[in-house]
Amino acid sequence: MTISRRTLLQAASVSSASLALPSIALAAEPLKELRLDYAYYSPPSLVLRRFGWLEDEFKKDGVAIKWVFSAGSNRALEYLNASSLDIGSSAGLAALLSKANGNPITAPYIFSRPEWTALVVPKDSPIQSLKDLKGKKIAATKGTDPYLFLLRALKTAGLKRSDIEHVSLQHADGRVALEQGRVDAWAGLDPIMAASELDSGARLIYRNVAFNTYGFLNVREEFLASHPAEVARVITAYERARKWILANTTEAAKIVAEEAKVSLQVALLQVKLRTDFSNPLPSQEHIKALQAAAPILVDEALVKPDADLNKAIASLVNTKFSVPLIQRT
């Protein structure tokens, strides 16, 4: 789990150059606690937490690892903005929305390329297409990929947010509301969505993998500037988890199943069939995906009219920091 001094120095040098934060002193007090999130939508975080690899890595330095549960991107980003997390996981477009609204974060690592959201209706629903959603109650968690997916999906059918009744619920509560008939549709999130599909017969009426933005591992800019070596060690651990998942997919699914309290079949659907772990390095691919998605943030007045989204994307997607840490599989 250790990485070389040369690699750490390379990462630290890249970090300070790419972030360009002259107002932040890079010298910092020794770290005593490292705060990260874990989430059911981030299998690598569950693997890391289960095996204690970060605890082992930082034990010799006297650094405690604190794990904080994120129920959705909105929670992870709120915790980062409040400085109660140092590193947190979210969807890419959700991170951009938060960044554009003032959250000082950067993303030096991609933990997955998932198809983790779709629009879901009960098995016996008469709704068959996006156009059928007009006037309907739809559950979605604000500030997350499923909510932004919903807005983008509606637009493809010529509908706006005002054409539906949005019910703001956290992901797990959205599933309950759908299955109890309190909403007509739900913008779901795996593995909860996969559980509703396999266990309750819920139907996915609209899927579009291009509207599922990537899994971003976000770091507070100040923390990355003052603790680049520690961030590099976390990313190295994430790389270990990613490669372990690729080599042990079923075992990884078992961990997801146990943590999220879903069946192994549900977890396998999420981990094996709906998640790509092959490309962890932030690149032009991720920048272009956010550029394509960004207009919905303006169209729906989720950011200020004068927000410079291209600038926000450029400072969010950190394409340099992890280069010396990642060997693409």
CSV table of C-alpha atoms in Angstrom, one decimal:
chain,number,residue,atom,x,y,z
A,1,MET,CA,0.0,0.0,0.0
A,2,THR,CA,3.0,2.4,0.1
A,3,ILE,CA,4.0,4.5,-2.8
A,4,SER,CA,7.4,6.0,-3.5
A,5,ARG,CA,8.7,9.3,-2.2
A,6,ARG,CA,9.3,10.4,-5.8
A,7,THR,CA,5.7,9.6,-6.8
A,8,LEU,CA,4.4,11.6,-3.8
A,9,LEU,CA,6.6,14.6,-4.7
A,10,GLN,CA,5.4,14.4,-8.3
A,11,ALA,CA,1.8,14.4,-7.2
A,12,ALA,CA,2.4,17.3,-4.8
A,13,SER,CA,4.1,19.3,-7.5
A,14,VAL,CA,1.3,18.7,-10.0
A,15,SER,CA,-1.3,19.5,-7.4
A,16,SER,CA,0.0,22.9,-6.5
A,17,ALA,CA,0.6,23.8,-10.1
A,18,SER,CA,-2.8,22.7,-11.4
A,19,LEU,CA,-4.9,24.2,-8.7
A,20,ALA,CA,-3.1,27.6,-8.8
A,21,LEU,CA,-4.1,28.6,-5.3
A,22,PRO,CA,-1.4,31.1,-4.2
A,23,SER,CA,-3.5,32.4,-1.3
A,24,ILE,CA,-3.4,29.0,0.5
A,25,ALA,CA,-0.2,28.2,2.4
A,26,LEU,CA,0.9,24.7,1.4
A,27,ALA,CA,2.6,24.1,4.7
A,28,ALA,CA,0.1,22.6,7.1
A,29,GLU,CA,-0.1,21.1,10.5
A,30,PRO,CA,0.4,17.3,10.6
A,31,LEU,CA,-2.8,15.6,9.8
A,32,LYS,CA,-4.5,13.9,12.7
A,33,GLU,CA,-7.8,12.7,11.1
A,34,LEU,CA,-8.7,12.0,7.5
A,35,ARG,CA,-12.4,12.2,6.8
A,36,LEU,CA,-13.9,10.4,3.8
A,37,ASP,CA,-17.3,9.3,2.8
A,38,TYR,CA,-18.6,5.9,1.8
A,39,ALA,CA,-21.7,5.3,-0.3
A,40,TYR,CA,-23.7,2.5,-1.7
A,41,TYR,CA,-23.3,4.1,-5.2
A,42,SER,CA,-19.5,3.9,-4.8
A,43,PRO,CA,-18.4,0.3,-4.5
A,44,PRO,CA,-14.7,1.2,-4.2
A,45,SER,CA,-15.5,3.2,-1.0
A,46,LEU,CA,-17.3,0.1,0.4
A,47,VAL,CA,-14.3,-2.1,-0.4
A,48,LEU,CA,-11.8,0.3,1.2
A,49,ARG,CA,-13.9,0.5,4.3
A,50,ARG,CA,-14.5,-3.2,4.6
A,51,PHE,CA,-10.8,-4.2,4.3
A,52,GLY,CA,-9.4,-1.3,6.3
A,53,TRP,CA,-6.7,-0.5,3.7
A,54,LEU,CA,-6.6,3.2,4.5
A,55,GLU,CA,-6.5,2.5,8.2
A,56,ASP,CA,-3.5,0.3,7.6
A,57,GLU,CA,-1.8,2.9,5.4
A,58,PHE,CA,-2.1,5.8,7.8
A,59,LYS,CA,-1.7,4.0,11.1
A,60,LYS,CA,2.1,4.5,11.1
A,61,ASP,CA,1.6,8.2,10.9
A,62,GLY,CA,-1.0,8.3,13.7
A,63,VAL,CA,-3.7,9.5,11.4
A,64,ALA,CA,-7.2,8.3,12.2
A,65,ILE,CA,-9.7,7.5,9.4
A,66,LYS,CA,-13.2,8.7,9.9
A,67,TRP,CA,-15.9,7.3,7.5
A,68,VAL,CA,-19.0,9.3,7.0
A,69,PHE,CA,-22.0,7.8,5.2
A,70,SER,CA,-23.3,9.7,2.1
A,71,ALA,CA,-26.9,8.9,1.2
A,72,GLY,CA,-26.6,10.8,-2.1
A,73,SER,CA,-24.4,13.2,-4.0
A,74,ASN,CA,-26.2,16.1,-2.3
A,75,ARG,CA,-25.1,14.9,1.1
A,76,ALA,CA,-21.5,14.3,0.1
A,77,LEU,CA,-21.3,17.8,-1.4
A,78,GLU,CA,-23.0,19.4,1.6
A,79,TYR,CA,-20.4,17.8,3.9
A,80,LEU,CA,-17.5,19.0,1.7
A,81,ASN,CA,-18.9,22.5,1.6
A,82,ALA,CA,-19.2,22.5,5.3
A,83,SER,CA,-15.6,21.2,5.7
A,84,SER,CA,-16.9,18.1,7.6
A,85,LEU,CA,-15.4,15.9,4.9
A,86,ASP,CA,-12.0,16.1,3.3
A,87,ILE,CA,-12.8,13.8,0.4
A,88,GLY,CA,-16.3,12.8,-0.8
A,89,SER,CA,-17.9,11.0,-3.7
A,90,SER,CA,-20.6,12.3,-6.0
A,91,ALA,CA,-21.9,12.3,-9.6
A,92,GLY,CA,-20.0,14.6,-12.0
A,93,LEU,CA,-22.9,16.9,-12.9
A,94,ALA,CA,-23.9,17.2,-9.2
A,95,ALA,CA,-20.3,18.2,-8.4
A,96,LEU,CA,-20.4,20.8,-11.2
A,97,LEU,CA,-23.7,22.3,-9.9
A,98,SER,CA,-22.2,22.5,-6.4
A,99,LYS,CA,-18.9,23.9,-7.7
A,100,ALA,CA,-20.7,26.6,-9.8
A,101,ASN,CA,-22.6,27.6,-6.7
A,102,GLY,CA,-19.5,28.2,-4.7
A,103,ASN,CA,-18.3,24.8,-3.3
A,104,PRO,CA,-14.5,24.9,-3.5
A,105,ILE,CA,-13.8,21.4,-4.7
A,106,THR,CA,-11.8,19.6,-7.3
A,107,ALA,CA,-12.0,16.1,-8.7
A,108,PRO,CA,-8.6,14.3,-9.2
A,109,TYR,CA,-10.1,10.8,-9.6
A,110,ILE,CA,-13.0,9.0,-11.2
A,111,PHE,CA,-14.3,6.1,-9.1
A,112,SER,CA,-16.6,4.7,-11.8
A,113,ARG,CA,-18.5,5.2,-15.1
A,114,PRO,CA,-21.9,4.0,-14.0
A,115,GLU,CA,-25.4,3.7,-15.4
A,116,TRP,CA,-26.8,4.3,-12.0
A,117,THR,CA,-30.0,6.2,-12.7
A,118,ALA,CA,-33.1,5.8,-14.9
A,119,LEU,CA,-36.8,6.8,-14.7
A,120,VAL,CA,-38.8,4.2,-12.9
A,121,VAL,CA,-42.5,3.4,-12.6
A,122,PRO,CA,-44.4,0.7,-10.7
A,123,LYS,CA,-44.9,-2.6,-12.5
A,124,ASP,CA,-48.6,-2.0,-13.2
A,125,SER,CA,-48.3,1.7,-14.1
A,126,PRO,CA,-50.0,2.8,-17.3
A,127,ILE,CA,-47.0,5.2,-18.0
A,128,GLN,CA,-45.0,4.0,-20.9
A,129,SER,CA,-43.0,6.9,-22.1
A,130,LEU,CA,-41.6,10.3,-21.1
A,131,LYS,CA,-44.6,12.2,-22.6
A,132,ASP,CA,-46.8,10.2,-20.2
A,133,LEU,CA,-45.1,11.9,-17.3
A,134,LYS,CA,-46.8,15.3,-17.9
A,135,GLY,CA,-48.7,16.3,-14.8
A,136,LYS,CA,-47.4,13.4,-12.8
A,137,LYS,CA,-45.7,13.3,-9.4
A,138,ILE,CA,-42.1,12.3,-9.7
A,139,ALA,CA,-39.7,11.7,-6.8
A,140,ALA,CA,-36.0,12.7,-7.1
A,141,THR,CA,-33.3,13.9,-4.8
A,142,LYS,CA,-32.3,17.5,-5.5
A,143,GLY,CA,-28.7,18.1,-6.2
A,144,THR,CA,-28.0,14.6,-7.5
A,145,ASP,CA,-27.5,12.8,-10.8
A,146,PRO,CA,-31.0,11.3,-10.8
A,147,TYR,CA,-32.6,14.7,-10.4
A,148,LEU,CA,-30.5,16.3,-13.1
A,149,PHE,CA,-31.1,13.1,-15.2
A,150,LEU,CA,-34.9,13.7,-14.8
A,151,LEU,CA,-34.6,17.3,-16.0
A,152,ARG,CA,-32.5,16.3,-19.1
A,153,ALA,CA,-34.9,13.4,-19.9
A,154,LEU,CA,-38.0,15.7,-19.7
A,155,LYS,CA,-36.3,18.1,-22.1
A,156,THR,CA,-35.9,15.4,-24.7
A,157,ALA,CA,-39.7,15.0,-24.7
A,158,GLY,CA,-40.3,18.7,-24.9
A,159,LEU,CA,-41.3,18.9,-21.2
A,160,LYS,CA,-40.1,21.2,-18.5
A,161,ARG,CA,-39.8,20.9,-14.7
A,162,SER,CA,-43.0,22.9,-14.4
A,163,ASP,CA,-44.8,20.2,-16.4
A,164,ILE,CA,-44.4,17.7,-13.6
A,165,GLU,CA,-44.8,17.8,-9.8
A,166,HIS,CA,-41.4,17.2,-8.3
A,167,VAL,CA,-41.4,15.5,-4.9
A,168,SER,CA,-38.1,16.0,-3.2
A,169,LEU,CA,-37.1,12.8,-1.4
A,170,GLN,CA,-33.8,11.1,-0.6
A,171,HIS,CA,-33.1,8.1,-2.8
A,172,ALA,CA,-34.3,5.3,-0.5
A,173,ASP,CA,-37.5,7.3,0.4
A,174,GLY,CA,-38.2,7.7,-3.3
A,175,ARG,CA,-38.3,4.0,-3.8
A,176,VAL,CA,-40.7,3.6,-0.8
A,177,ALA,CA,-43.0,6.4,-2.2
A,178,LEU,CA,-43.0,4.7,-5.6
A,179,GLU,CA,-43.9,1.3,-4.3
A,180,GLN,CA,-46.5,2.7,-2.0
A,181,GLY,CA,-48.2,4.6,-4.8
A,182,ARG,CA,-47.5,8.0,-3.4
A,183,VAL,CA,-45.7,9.1,-6.5
A,184,ASP,CA,-46.2,8.1,-10.2
A,185,ALA,CA,-42.5,7.8,-11.0
A,186,TRP,CA,-39.1,8.0,-9.5
A,187,ALA,CA,-35.6,9.0,-10.7
A,188,GLY,CA,-33.9,6.1,-9.1
A,189,LEU,CA,-30.3,5.3,-8.0
A,190,ASP,CA,-28.5,2.0,-7.8
A,191,PRO,CA,-28.4,-0.3,-5.9
A,192,ILE,CA,-31.8,0.9,-4.6
A,193,MET,CA,-33.2,1.2,-8.1
A,194,ALA,CA,-32.0,-2.3,-9.0
A,195,ALA,CA,-33.6,-3.7,-5.9
A,196,SER,CA,-36.9,-2.1,-6.8
A,197,GLU,CA,-36.6,-3.5,-10.3
A,198,LEU,CA,-35.7,-7.1,-9.3
A,199,ASP,CA,-37.6,-7.4,-6.0
A,200,SER,CA,-40.8,-5.3,-6.8
A,201,GLY,CA,-41.0,-5.5,-10.6
A,202,ALA,CA,-40.6,-1.8,-11.1
A,203,ARG,CA,-40.0,-0.8,-14.7
A,204,LEU,CA,-37.4,1.5,-16.2
A,205,ILE,CA,-39.2,3.6,-18.7
A,206,TYR,CA,-36.3,5.7,-19.8
A,207,ARG,CA,-32.6,4.9,-19.8
A,208,ASN,CA,-29.8,6.9,-21.3
A,209,VAL,CA,-26.3,6.1,-20.2
A,210,ALA,CA,-25.0,9.3,-21.7
A,211,PHE,CA,-27.1,11.2,-19.2
A,212,ASN,CA,-25.5,9.3,-16.3
A,213,THR,CA,-22.5,11.4,-15.3
A,214,TYR,CA,-19.4,9.8,-13.9
A,215,GLY,CA,-18.5,9.1,-10.3
A,216,PHE,CA,-16.3,11.9,-9.1
A,217,LEU,CA,-14.0,11.6,-6.1
A,218,ASN,CA,-14.0,15.3,-4.9
A,219,VAL,CA,-11.5,16.9,-2.6
A,220,ARG,CA,-11.7,20.2,-0.9
A,221,GLU,CA,-9.3,22.5,-2.7
A,222,GLU,CA,-7.7,23.7,0.5
A,223,PHE,CA,-7.2,20.2,1.7
A,224,LEU,CA,-5.5,19.1,-1.6
A,225,ALA,CA,-3.3,22.2,-1.5
A,226,SER,CA,-2.1,21.6,2.1
A,227,HIS,CA,-2.1,17.8,2.1
A,228,PRO,CA,-1.2,16.6,-1.5
A,229,ALA,CA,0.8,13.6,-0.3
A,230,GLU,CA,-2.1,12.3,1.8
A,231,VAL,CA,-4.6,12.7,-1.1
A,232,ALA,CA,-2.1,10.8,-3.3
A,233,ARG,CA,-2.1,8.0,-0.8
A,234,VAL,CA,-5.9,7.9,-0.7
A,235,ILE,CA,-6.1,7.8,-4.5
A,236,THR,CA,-3.5,4.9,-4.5
A,237,ALA,CA,-5.8,3.1,-2.1
A,238,TYR,CA,-8.8,3.7,-4.4
A,239,GLU,CA,-6.7,2.3,-7.3
A,240,ARG,CA,-6.1,-0.8,-5.2
A,241,ALA,CA,-9.9,-1.1,-4.6
A,242,ARG,CA,-10.7,-0.6,-8.3
A,243,LYS,CA,-8.3,-3.3,-9.4
A,244,TRP,CA,-9.5,-5.6,-6.7
A,245,ILE,CA,-13.1,-5.1,-7.9
A,246,LEU,CA,-12.2,-5.8,-11.5
A,247,ALA,CA,-10.5,-9.1,-10.4
A,248,ASN,CA,-13.2,-10.1,-7.8
A,249,THR,CA,-16.5,-8.8,-9.2
A,250,THR,CA,-18.7,-11.3,-7.3
A,251,GLU,CA,-16.9,-10.7,-4.0
A,252,ALA,CA,-17.3,-7.0,-4.5
A,253,ALA,CA,-21.0,-7.4,-5.2
A,254,LYS,CA,-21.3,-9.4,-1.9
A,255,ILE,CA,-19.8,-6.4,-0.1
A,256,VAL,CA,-22.3,-4.1,-1.7
A,257,ALA,CA,-25.1,-6.5,-1.0
A,258,GLU,CA,-24.2,-6.7,2.7
A,259,GLU,CA,-23.6,-3.0,3.1
A,260,ALA,CA,-26.7,-1.8,1.2
A,261,LYS,CA,-28.8,-4.7,2.5
A,262,VAL,CA,-29.9,-5.9,-1.0
A,263,SER,CA,-29.7,-9.3,-2.6
A,264,LEU,CA,-26.6,-10.5,-4.3
A,265,GLN,CA,-28.5,-10.5,-7.6
A,266,VAL,CA,-29.3,-6.8,-7.1
A,267,ALA,CA,-25.6,-6.0,-6.3
A,268,LEU,CA,-24.4,-8.0,-9.3
A,269,LEU,CA,-26.7,-6.0,-11.6
A,270,GLN,CA,-25.2,-2.8,-10.2
A,271,VAL,CA,-21.5,-3.8,-10.1
A,272,LYS,CA,-21.2,-6.2,-13.0
A,273,LEU,CA,-23.7,-4.9,-15.6
A,274,ARG,CA,-24.1,-1.2,-14.9
A,275,THR,CA,-20.7,0.0,-13.7
A,276,ASP,CA,-17.5,0.5,-15.7
A,277,PHE,CA,-14.4,0.7,-13.6
A,278,SER,CA,-11.9,0.9,-16.4
A,279,ASN,CA,-11.0,4.6,-16.7
A,280,PRO,CA,-10.2,6.3,-13.4
A,281,LEU,CA,-8.1,9.2,-14.7
A,282,PRO,CA,-10.0,12.5,-15.2
A,283,SER,CA,-9.6,13.6,-18.9
A,284,GLN,CA,-11.2,15.4,-21.8
A,285,GLU,CA,-13.8,12.6,-21.8
A,286,HIS,CA,-15.2,13.9,-18.5
A,287,ILE,CA,-14.8,17.5,-19.4
A,288,LYS,CA,-16.8,17.0,-22.6
A,289,ALA,CA,-19.5,15.1,-20.8
A,290,LEU,CA,-20.0,18.0,-18.3
A,291,GLN,CA,-19.9,20.5,-21.1
A,292,ALA,CA,-22.7,18.6,-22.8
A,293,ALA,CA,-24.7,18.4,-19.6
A,294,ALA,CA,-24.1,22.0,-18.3
A,295,PRO,CA,-26.9,23.8,-20.3
A,296,ILE,CA,-29.6,22.1,-18.1
A,297,LEU,CA,-28.2,23.9,-15.1
A,298,VAL,CA,-28.7,27.3,-16.8
A,299,ASP,CA,-32.0,26.3,-18.4
A,300,GLU,CA,-33.5,25.3,-15.1
A,301,ALA,CA,-32.0,28.3,-13.2
A,302,LEU,CA,-30.0,26.0,-10.9
A,303,VAL,CA,-27.0,28.4,-11.2
A,304,LYS,CA,-26.7,32.1,-11.5
A,305,PRO,CA,-27.4,33.4,-15.1
A,306,ASP,CA,-23.8,34.8,-15.3
A,307,ALA,CA,-22.2,31.6,-14.0
A,308,ASP,CA,-19.1,30.7,-16.0
A,309,LEU,CA,-19.7,26.9,-16.3
A,310,ASN,CA,-16.7,26.3,-18.6
A,311,LYS,CA,-14.4,27.9,-16.0
A,312,ALA,CA,-16.1,25.8,-13.2
A,313,ILE,CA,-15.6,22.6,-15.3
A,314,ALA,CA,-11.9,23.4,-15.9
A,315,SER,CA,-11.2,23.9,-12.2
A,316,LEU,CA,-13.3,20.9,-11.2
A,317,VAL,CA,-11.9,18.2,-13.5
A,318,ASN,CA,-8.3,17.9,-12.3
A,319,THR,CA,-6.6,16.1,-15.2
A,320,LYS,CA,-3.1,16.3,-13.8
A,321,PHE,CA,-2.8,15.3,-10.2
A,322,SER,CA,-3.4,11.6,-10.6
A,323,VAL,CA,-1.3,11.0,-13.7
A,324,PRO,CA,1.7,9.6,-11.8
A,325,LEU,CA,-0.6,7.5,-9.6
A,326,ILE,CA,-2.7,5.6,-12.1
A,327,GLN,CA,-1.8,2.8,-14.4
A,328,ARG,CA,-4.8,2.3,-16.7
A,329,THR,CA,-6.1,-1.2,-16.7
